[in-house]
mmCIF file of C-alpha atoms in Angstrom:
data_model
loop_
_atom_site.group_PDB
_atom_site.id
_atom_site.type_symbol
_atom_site.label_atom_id
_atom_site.label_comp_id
_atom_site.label_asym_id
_atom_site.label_seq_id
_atom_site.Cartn_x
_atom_site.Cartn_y
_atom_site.Cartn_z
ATOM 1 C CA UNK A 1 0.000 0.000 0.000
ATOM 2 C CA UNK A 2 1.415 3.513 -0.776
ATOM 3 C CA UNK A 3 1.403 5.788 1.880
ATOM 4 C CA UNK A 4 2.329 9.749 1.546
ATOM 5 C CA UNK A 5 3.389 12.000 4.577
ATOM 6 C CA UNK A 6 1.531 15.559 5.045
ATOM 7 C CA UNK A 7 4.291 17.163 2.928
ATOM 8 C CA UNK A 8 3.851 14.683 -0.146
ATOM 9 C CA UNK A 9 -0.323 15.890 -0.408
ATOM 10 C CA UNK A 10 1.004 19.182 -0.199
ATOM 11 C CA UNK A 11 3.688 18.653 -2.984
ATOM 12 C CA UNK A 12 0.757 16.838 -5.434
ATOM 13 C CA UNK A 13 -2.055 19.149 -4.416
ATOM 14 C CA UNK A 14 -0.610 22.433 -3.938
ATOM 15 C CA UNK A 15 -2.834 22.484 -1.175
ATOM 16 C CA UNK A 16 -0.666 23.974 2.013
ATOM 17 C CA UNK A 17 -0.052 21.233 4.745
ATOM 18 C CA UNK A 18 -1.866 24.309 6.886
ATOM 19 C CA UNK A 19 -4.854 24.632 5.102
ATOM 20 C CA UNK A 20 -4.804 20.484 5.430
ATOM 21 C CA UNK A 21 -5.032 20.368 9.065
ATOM 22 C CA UNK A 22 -7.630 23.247 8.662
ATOM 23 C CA UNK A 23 -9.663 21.395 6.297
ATOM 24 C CA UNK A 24 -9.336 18.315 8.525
ATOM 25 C CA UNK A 25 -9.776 19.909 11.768
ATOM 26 C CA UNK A 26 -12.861 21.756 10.953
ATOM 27 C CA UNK A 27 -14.715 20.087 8.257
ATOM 28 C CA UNK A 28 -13.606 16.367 9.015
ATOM 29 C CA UNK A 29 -11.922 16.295 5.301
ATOM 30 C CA UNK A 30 -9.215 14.305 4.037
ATOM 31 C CA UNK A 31 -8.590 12.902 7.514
ATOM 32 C CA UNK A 32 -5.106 10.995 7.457
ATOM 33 C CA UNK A 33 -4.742 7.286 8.990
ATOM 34 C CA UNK A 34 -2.499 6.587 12.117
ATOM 35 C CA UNK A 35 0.094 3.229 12.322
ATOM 36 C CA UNK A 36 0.182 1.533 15.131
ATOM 37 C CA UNK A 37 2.382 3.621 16.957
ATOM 38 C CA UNK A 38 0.255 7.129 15.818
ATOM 39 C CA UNK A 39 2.199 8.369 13.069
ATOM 40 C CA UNK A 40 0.085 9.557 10.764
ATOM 41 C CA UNK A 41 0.010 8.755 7.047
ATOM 42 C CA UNK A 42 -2.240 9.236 3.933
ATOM 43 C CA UNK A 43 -2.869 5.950 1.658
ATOM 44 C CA UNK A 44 -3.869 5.885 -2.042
ATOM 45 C CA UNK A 45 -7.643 6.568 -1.780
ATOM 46 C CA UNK A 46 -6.507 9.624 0.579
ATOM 47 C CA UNK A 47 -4.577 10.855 -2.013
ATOM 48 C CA UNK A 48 -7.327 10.656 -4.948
ATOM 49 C CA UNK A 49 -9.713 12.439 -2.698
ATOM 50 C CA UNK A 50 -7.573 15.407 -2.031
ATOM 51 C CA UNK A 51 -6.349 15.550 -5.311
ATOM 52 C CA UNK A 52 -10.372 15.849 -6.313
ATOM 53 C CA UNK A 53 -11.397 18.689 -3.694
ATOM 54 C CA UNK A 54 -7.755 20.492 -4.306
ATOM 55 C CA UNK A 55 -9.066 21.024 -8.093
ATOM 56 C CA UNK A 56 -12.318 21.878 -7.098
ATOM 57 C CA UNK A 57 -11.215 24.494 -4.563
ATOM 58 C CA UNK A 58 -8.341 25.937 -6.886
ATOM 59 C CA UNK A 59 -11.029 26.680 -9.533
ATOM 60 C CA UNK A 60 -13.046 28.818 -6.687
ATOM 61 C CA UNK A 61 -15.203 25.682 -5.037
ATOM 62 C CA UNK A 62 -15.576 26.847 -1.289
ATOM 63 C CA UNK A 63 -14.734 24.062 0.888
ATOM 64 C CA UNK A 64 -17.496 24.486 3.252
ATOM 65 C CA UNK A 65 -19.514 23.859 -0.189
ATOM 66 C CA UNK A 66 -17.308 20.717 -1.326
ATOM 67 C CA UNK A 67 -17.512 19.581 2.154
ATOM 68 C CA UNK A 68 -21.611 18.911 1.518
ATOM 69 C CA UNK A 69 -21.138 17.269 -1.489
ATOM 70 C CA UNK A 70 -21.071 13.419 -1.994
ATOM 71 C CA UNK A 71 -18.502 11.371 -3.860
ATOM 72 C CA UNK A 72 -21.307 10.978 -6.988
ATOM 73 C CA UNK A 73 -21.881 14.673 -7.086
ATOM 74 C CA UNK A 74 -18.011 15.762 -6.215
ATOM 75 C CA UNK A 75 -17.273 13.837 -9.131
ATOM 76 C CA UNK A 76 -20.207 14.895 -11.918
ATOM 77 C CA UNK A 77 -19.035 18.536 -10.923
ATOM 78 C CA UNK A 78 -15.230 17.153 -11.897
ATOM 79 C CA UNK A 79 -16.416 16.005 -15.324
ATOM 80 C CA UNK A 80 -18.806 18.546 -16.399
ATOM 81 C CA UNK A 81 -16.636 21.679 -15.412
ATOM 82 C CA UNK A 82 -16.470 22.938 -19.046
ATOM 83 C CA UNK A 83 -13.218 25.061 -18.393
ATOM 84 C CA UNK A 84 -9.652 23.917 -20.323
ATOM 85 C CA UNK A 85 -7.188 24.185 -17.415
ATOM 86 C CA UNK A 86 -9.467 22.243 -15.284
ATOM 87 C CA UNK A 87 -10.305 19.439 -17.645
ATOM 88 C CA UNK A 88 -6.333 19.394 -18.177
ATOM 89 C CA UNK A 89 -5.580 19.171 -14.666
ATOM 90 C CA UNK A 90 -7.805 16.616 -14.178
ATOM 91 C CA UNK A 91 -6.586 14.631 -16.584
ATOM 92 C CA UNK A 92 -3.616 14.414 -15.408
ATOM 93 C CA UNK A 93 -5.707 13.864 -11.821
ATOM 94 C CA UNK A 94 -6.896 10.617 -13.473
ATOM 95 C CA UNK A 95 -3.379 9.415 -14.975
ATOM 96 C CA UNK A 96 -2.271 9.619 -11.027
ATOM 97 C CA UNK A 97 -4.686 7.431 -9.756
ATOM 98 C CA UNK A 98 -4.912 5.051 -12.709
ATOM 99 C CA UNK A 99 -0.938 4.583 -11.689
ATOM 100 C CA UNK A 100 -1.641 4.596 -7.859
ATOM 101 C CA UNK A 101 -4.149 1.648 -8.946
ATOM 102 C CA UNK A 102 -1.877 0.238 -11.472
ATOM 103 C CA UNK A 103 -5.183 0.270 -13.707
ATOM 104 C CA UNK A 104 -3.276 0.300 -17.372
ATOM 105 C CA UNK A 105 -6.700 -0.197 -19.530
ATOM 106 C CA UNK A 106 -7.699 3.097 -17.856
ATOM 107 C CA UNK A 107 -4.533 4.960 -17.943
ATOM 108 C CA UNK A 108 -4.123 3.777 -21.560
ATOM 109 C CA UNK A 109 -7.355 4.735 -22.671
ATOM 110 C CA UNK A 110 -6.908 8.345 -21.096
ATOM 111 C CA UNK A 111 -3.727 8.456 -23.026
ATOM 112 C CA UNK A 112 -4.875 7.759 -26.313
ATOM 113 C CA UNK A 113 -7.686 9.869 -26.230
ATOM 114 C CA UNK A 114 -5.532 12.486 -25.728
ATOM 115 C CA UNK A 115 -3.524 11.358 -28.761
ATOM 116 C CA UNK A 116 -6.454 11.109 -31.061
ATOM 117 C CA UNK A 117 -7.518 15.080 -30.246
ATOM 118 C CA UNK A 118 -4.186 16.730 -29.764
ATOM 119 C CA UNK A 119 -1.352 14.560 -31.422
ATOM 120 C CA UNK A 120 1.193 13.185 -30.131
ATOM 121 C CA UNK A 121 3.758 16.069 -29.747
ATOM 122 C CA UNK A 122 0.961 18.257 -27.890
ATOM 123 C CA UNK A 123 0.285 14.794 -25.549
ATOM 124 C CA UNK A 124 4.511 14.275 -25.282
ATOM 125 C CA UNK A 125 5.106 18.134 -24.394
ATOM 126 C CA UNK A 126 1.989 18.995 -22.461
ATOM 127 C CA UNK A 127 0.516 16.027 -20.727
ATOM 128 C CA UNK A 128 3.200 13.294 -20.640
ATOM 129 C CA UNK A 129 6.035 15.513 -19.478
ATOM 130 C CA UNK A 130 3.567 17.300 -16.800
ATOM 131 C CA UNK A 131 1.918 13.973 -15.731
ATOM 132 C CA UNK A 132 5.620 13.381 -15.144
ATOM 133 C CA UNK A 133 7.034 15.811 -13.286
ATOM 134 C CA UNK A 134 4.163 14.923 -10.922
ATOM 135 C CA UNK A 135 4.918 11.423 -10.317
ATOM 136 C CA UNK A 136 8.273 12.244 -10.332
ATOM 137 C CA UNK A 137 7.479 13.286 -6.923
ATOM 138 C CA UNK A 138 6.488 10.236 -5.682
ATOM 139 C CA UNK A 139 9.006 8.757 -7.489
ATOM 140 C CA UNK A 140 11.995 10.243 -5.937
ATOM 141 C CA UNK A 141 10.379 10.116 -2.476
ATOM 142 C CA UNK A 142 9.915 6.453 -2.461
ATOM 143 C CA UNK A 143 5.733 6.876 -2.474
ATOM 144 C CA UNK A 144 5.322 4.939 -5.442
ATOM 145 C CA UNK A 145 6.491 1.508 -6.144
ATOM 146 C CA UNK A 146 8.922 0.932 -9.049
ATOM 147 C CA UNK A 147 6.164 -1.560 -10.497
ATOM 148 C CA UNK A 148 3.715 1.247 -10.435
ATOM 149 C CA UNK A 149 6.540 3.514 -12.160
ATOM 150 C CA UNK A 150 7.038 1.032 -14.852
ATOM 151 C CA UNK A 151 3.437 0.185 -15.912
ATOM 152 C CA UNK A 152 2.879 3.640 -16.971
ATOM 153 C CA UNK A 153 5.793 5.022 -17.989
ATOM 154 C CA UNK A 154 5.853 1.758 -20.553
ATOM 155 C CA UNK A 155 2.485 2.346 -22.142
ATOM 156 C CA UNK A 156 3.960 6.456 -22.742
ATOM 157 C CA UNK A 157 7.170 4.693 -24.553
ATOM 158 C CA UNK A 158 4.809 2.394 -26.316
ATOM 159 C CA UNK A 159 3.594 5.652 -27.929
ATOM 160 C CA UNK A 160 6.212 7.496 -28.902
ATOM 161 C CA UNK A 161 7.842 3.895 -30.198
ATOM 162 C CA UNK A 162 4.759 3.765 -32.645
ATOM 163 C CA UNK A 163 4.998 6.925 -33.848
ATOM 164 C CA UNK A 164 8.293 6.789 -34.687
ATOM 165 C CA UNK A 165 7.491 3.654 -36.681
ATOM 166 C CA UNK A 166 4.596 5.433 -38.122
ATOM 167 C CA UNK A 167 6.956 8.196 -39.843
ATOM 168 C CA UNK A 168 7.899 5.285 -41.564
ATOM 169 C CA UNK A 169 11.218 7.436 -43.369
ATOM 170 C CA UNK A 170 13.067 6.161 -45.755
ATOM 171 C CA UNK A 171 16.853 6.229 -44.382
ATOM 172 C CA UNK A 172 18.518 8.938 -46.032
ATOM 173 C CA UNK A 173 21.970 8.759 -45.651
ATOM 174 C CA UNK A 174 22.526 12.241 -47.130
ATOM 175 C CA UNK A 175 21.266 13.474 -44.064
ATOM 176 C CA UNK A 176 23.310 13.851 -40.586
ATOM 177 C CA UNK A 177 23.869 10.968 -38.687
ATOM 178 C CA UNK A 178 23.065 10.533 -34.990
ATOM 179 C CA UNK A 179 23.533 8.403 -32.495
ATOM 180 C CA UNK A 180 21.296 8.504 -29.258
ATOM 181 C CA UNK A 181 22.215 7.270 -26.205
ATOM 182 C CA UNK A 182 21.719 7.303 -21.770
ATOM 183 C CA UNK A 183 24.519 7.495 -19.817
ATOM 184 C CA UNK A 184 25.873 4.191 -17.452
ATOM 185 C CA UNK A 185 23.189 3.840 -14.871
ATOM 186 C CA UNK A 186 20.599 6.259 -17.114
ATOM 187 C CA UNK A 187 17.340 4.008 -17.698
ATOM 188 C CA UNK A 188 14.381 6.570 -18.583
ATOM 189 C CA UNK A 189 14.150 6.987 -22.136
ATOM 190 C CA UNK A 190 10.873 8.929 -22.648
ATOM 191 C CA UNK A 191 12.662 11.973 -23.317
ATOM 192 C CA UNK A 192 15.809 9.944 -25.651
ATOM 193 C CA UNK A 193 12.799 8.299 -27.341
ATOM 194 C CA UNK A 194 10.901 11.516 -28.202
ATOM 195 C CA UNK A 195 14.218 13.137 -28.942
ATOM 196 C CA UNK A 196 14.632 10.186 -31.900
ATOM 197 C CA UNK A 197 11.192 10.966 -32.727
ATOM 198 C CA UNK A 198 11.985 15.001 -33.496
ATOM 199 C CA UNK A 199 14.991 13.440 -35.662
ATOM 200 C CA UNK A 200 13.305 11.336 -37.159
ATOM 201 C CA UNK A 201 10.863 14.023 -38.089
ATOM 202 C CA UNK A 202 13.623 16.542 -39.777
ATOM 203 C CA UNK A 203 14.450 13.669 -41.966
ATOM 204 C CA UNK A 204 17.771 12.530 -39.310
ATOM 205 C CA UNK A 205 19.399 9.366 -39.579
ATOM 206 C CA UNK A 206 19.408 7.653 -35.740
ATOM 207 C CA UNK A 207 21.167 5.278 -34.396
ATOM 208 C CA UNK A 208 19.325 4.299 -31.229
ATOM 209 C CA UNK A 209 21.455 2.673 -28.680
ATOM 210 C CA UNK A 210 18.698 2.965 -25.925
ATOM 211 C CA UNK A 211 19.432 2.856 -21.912
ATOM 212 C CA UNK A 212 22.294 1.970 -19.516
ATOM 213 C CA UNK A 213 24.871 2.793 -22.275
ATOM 214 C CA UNK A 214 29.020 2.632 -20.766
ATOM 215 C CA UNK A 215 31.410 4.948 -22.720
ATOM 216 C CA UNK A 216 33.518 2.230 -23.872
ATOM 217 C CA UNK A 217 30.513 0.952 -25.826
ATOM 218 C CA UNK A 218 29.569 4.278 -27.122
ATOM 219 C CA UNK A 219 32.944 3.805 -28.599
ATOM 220 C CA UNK A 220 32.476 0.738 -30.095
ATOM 221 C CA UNK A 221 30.294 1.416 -32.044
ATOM 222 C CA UNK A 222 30.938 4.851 -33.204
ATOM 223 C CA UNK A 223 33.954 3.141 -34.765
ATOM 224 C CA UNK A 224 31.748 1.346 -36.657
ATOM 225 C CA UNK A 225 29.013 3.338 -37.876
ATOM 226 C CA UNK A 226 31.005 6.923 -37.439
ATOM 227 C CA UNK A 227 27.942 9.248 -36.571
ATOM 228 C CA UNK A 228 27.873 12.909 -37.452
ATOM 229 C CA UNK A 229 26.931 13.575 -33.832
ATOM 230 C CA UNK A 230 26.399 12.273 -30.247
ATOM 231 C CA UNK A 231 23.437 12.692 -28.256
ATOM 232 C CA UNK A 232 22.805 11.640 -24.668
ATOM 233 C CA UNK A 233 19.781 12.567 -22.008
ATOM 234 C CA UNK A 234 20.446 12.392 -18.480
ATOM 235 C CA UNK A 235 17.670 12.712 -15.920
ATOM 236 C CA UNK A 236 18.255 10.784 -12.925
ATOM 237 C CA UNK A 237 21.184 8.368 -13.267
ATOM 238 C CA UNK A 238 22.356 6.556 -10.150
ATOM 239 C CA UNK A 239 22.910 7.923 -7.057
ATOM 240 C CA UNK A 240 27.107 7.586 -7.544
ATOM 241 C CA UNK A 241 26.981 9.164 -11.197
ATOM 242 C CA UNK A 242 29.004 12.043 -11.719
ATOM 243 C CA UNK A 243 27.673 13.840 -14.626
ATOM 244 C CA UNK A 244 31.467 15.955 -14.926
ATOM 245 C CA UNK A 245 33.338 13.179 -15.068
ATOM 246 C CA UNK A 246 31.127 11.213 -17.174
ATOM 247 C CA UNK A 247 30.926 14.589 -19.994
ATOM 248 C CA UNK A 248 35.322 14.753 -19.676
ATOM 249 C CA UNK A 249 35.226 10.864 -20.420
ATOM 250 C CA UNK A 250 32.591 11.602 -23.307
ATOM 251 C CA UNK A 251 34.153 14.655 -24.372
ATOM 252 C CA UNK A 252 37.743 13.196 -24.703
ATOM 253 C CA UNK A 253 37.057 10.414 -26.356
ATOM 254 C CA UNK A 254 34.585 11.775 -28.880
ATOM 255 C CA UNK A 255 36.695 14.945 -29.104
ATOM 256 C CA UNK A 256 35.886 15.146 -32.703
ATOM 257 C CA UNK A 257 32.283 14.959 -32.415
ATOM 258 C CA UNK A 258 30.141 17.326 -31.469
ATOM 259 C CA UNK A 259 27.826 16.002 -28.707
ATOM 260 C CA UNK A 260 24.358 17.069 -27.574
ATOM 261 C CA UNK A 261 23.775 16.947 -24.168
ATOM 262 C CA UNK A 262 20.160 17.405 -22.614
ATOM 263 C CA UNK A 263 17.757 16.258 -19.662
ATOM 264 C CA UNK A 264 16.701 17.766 -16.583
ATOM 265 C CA UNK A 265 20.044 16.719 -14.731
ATOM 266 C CA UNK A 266 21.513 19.835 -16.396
ATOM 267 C CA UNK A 267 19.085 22.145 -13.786
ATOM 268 C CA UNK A 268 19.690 20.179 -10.505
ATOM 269 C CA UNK A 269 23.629 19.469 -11.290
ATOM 270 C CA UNK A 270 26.896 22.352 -11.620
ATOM 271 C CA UNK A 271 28.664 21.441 -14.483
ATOM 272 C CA UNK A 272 32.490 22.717 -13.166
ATOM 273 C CA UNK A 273 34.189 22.350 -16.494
ATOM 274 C CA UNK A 274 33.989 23.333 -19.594
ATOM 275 C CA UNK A 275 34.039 21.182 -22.655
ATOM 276 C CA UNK A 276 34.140 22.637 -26.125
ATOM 277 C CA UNK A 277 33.030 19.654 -28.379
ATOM 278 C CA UNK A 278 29.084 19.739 -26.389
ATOM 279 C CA UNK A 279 26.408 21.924 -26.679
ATOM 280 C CA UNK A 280 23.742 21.607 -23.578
ATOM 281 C CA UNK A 281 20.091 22.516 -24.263
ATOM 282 C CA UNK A 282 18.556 23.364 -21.307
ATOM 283 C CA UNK A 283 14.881 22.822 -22.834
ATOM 284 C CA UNK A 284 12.979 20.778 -24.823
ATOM 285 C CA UNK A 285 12.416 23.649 -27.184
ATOM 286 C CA UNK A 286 16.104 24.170 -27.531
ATOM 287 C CA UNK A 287 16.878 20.963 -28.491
ATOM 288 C CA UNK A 288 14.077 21.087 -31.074
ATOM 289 C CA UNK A 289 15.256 24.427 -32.193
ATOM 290 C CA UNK A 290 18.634 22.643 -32.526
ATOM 291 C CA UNK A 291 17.472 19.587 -34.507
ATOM 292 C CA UNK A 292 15.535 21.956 -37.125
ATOM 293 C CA UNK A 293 19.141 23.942 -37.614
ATOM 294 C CA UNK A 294 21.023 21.126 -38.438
#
């Protein structure tokens, strides 16, 4: 059973711990569990409920009004609220507790409804990367299980791996050659994937060597197949990687390469030196801005 402290409904709401203890205190709402020696906890259906009257009450929903609602009616006022940021934000509500209940038909089916109105660069920028950054939360505060992590972030690279099929280009070797890659210890490749995908798109040659990738074998093979460029993603490697030492390795070998370095690593880590052959986008837009002046 997941179970989230005070601070991790605060963090996934944006509800204040504060106004938490107010809203439980005086209207008897989102009242957390206690273990058997009183420390208190929230568990999964906790979560979904606060995430539900959080929404409500960020669009202007008074909690002393939520608080005389029933589940049935909290809910039809979830799905009919007509307004865009809502709907989006509940959404991405949904995708949360379809992973909290490992449900994949439902997660799947939110997904590629999404897909079939927006496309899936709208539903890879906008929804995927937000519905992301929110489980990433969980993630890197050990509330969610690894298994729960996987079955969703899976049916996402399913996605992007079919549209990339779906292009469907005919290899034109004219074109710039890359080769795509995650660091030693690197094993989300949502953003890698969708990276291939922009490539792919600009009429790129890739050269996909996926996850989990050591330097030596970056080497091998760029003997082989001699890529125009290099490009690795790093987001959250392994607690003992050293993104420095692994961009001098990179960097020294491949010093006649230029090498493309992006991810959100880039934010949360100081790069100390500074290493001529690589070019860092800091943004998803930058490295698409990149790929189109190639």
């Amino acid at each position: 059973m997941n179970r989230f402290s005070i601070r991790d409904i605060e963090n996934l709401t944006g509800i204040k711990a504060h106004t938490l203890r107010i809203w439980e205190q005086r209207h008897g709402i989102i009242v957390p569990k206690r273990t058997d020696t009183n420390i208190r906890y929230y568990d999964g259906d906790d979560l979904k409920q606060a995430l539900r009257i959080a929404l409500l009450n960020q669009h202007g929903y008074k909690i002393s009004r939520i608080q005389k609602m029933n589940e049935e009616e909290i809910n039809t006022l979830l799905r009919e609220t007509a307004d865009t940021g809502f709907q989006f934000e509940y959404l991405l509500n949904n995708m949360i507790e379809a992973t909290i209940d490992m449900d994949t038909r439902k997660f799947e089916s939110l997904v590629d409804k999404y897909i079939r109105k927006f496309g899936l660069e709208q539903a890879v920028e906008q929804l995927f990367f937000a519905f992301l950054e929110k489980i990433g939360v969980m993630w890197m505060t050990n509330r969610l299980f690894p298994a729960q992590e996987h079955l969703v972030s899976n049916i996402i690279i399913r996605k992007i791996l079919l549209a990339i099929e779906k292009q469907a280009a005919k290899p034109d070797f004219t074109q710039s050659t890359f080769l795509l890659f995650l660091p030693e210890g690197e094993i989300h490749e949502i953003g890698l994937l969708y990276i291939q995908y922009q490539l792919q798109k600009h009429d790129k040659h890739t050269i996909y060597l996926g996850a989990n990738t050591p330097v030596d074998q970056v080497a091998l093979v760029c003997k082989a197949v001699e890529p125009d460029y290099l490009y690795t993603h790093v987001t959250s490697a392994s607690s003992d990687f050293d993104i420095n030492s692994f961009l001098s390795r990179l960097s020294e070998v491949h010093n006649h390469k230029t090498i493309f370095v992006s991810g959100s690593m880039l934010q949360k880590t100081q790069i100390t030196t500074s290493f001529p052959n690589v070019i860092f986008l800091s943004s998803l837009e930058e490295a698409k801005i990149a790929i189109y002046n190639l």
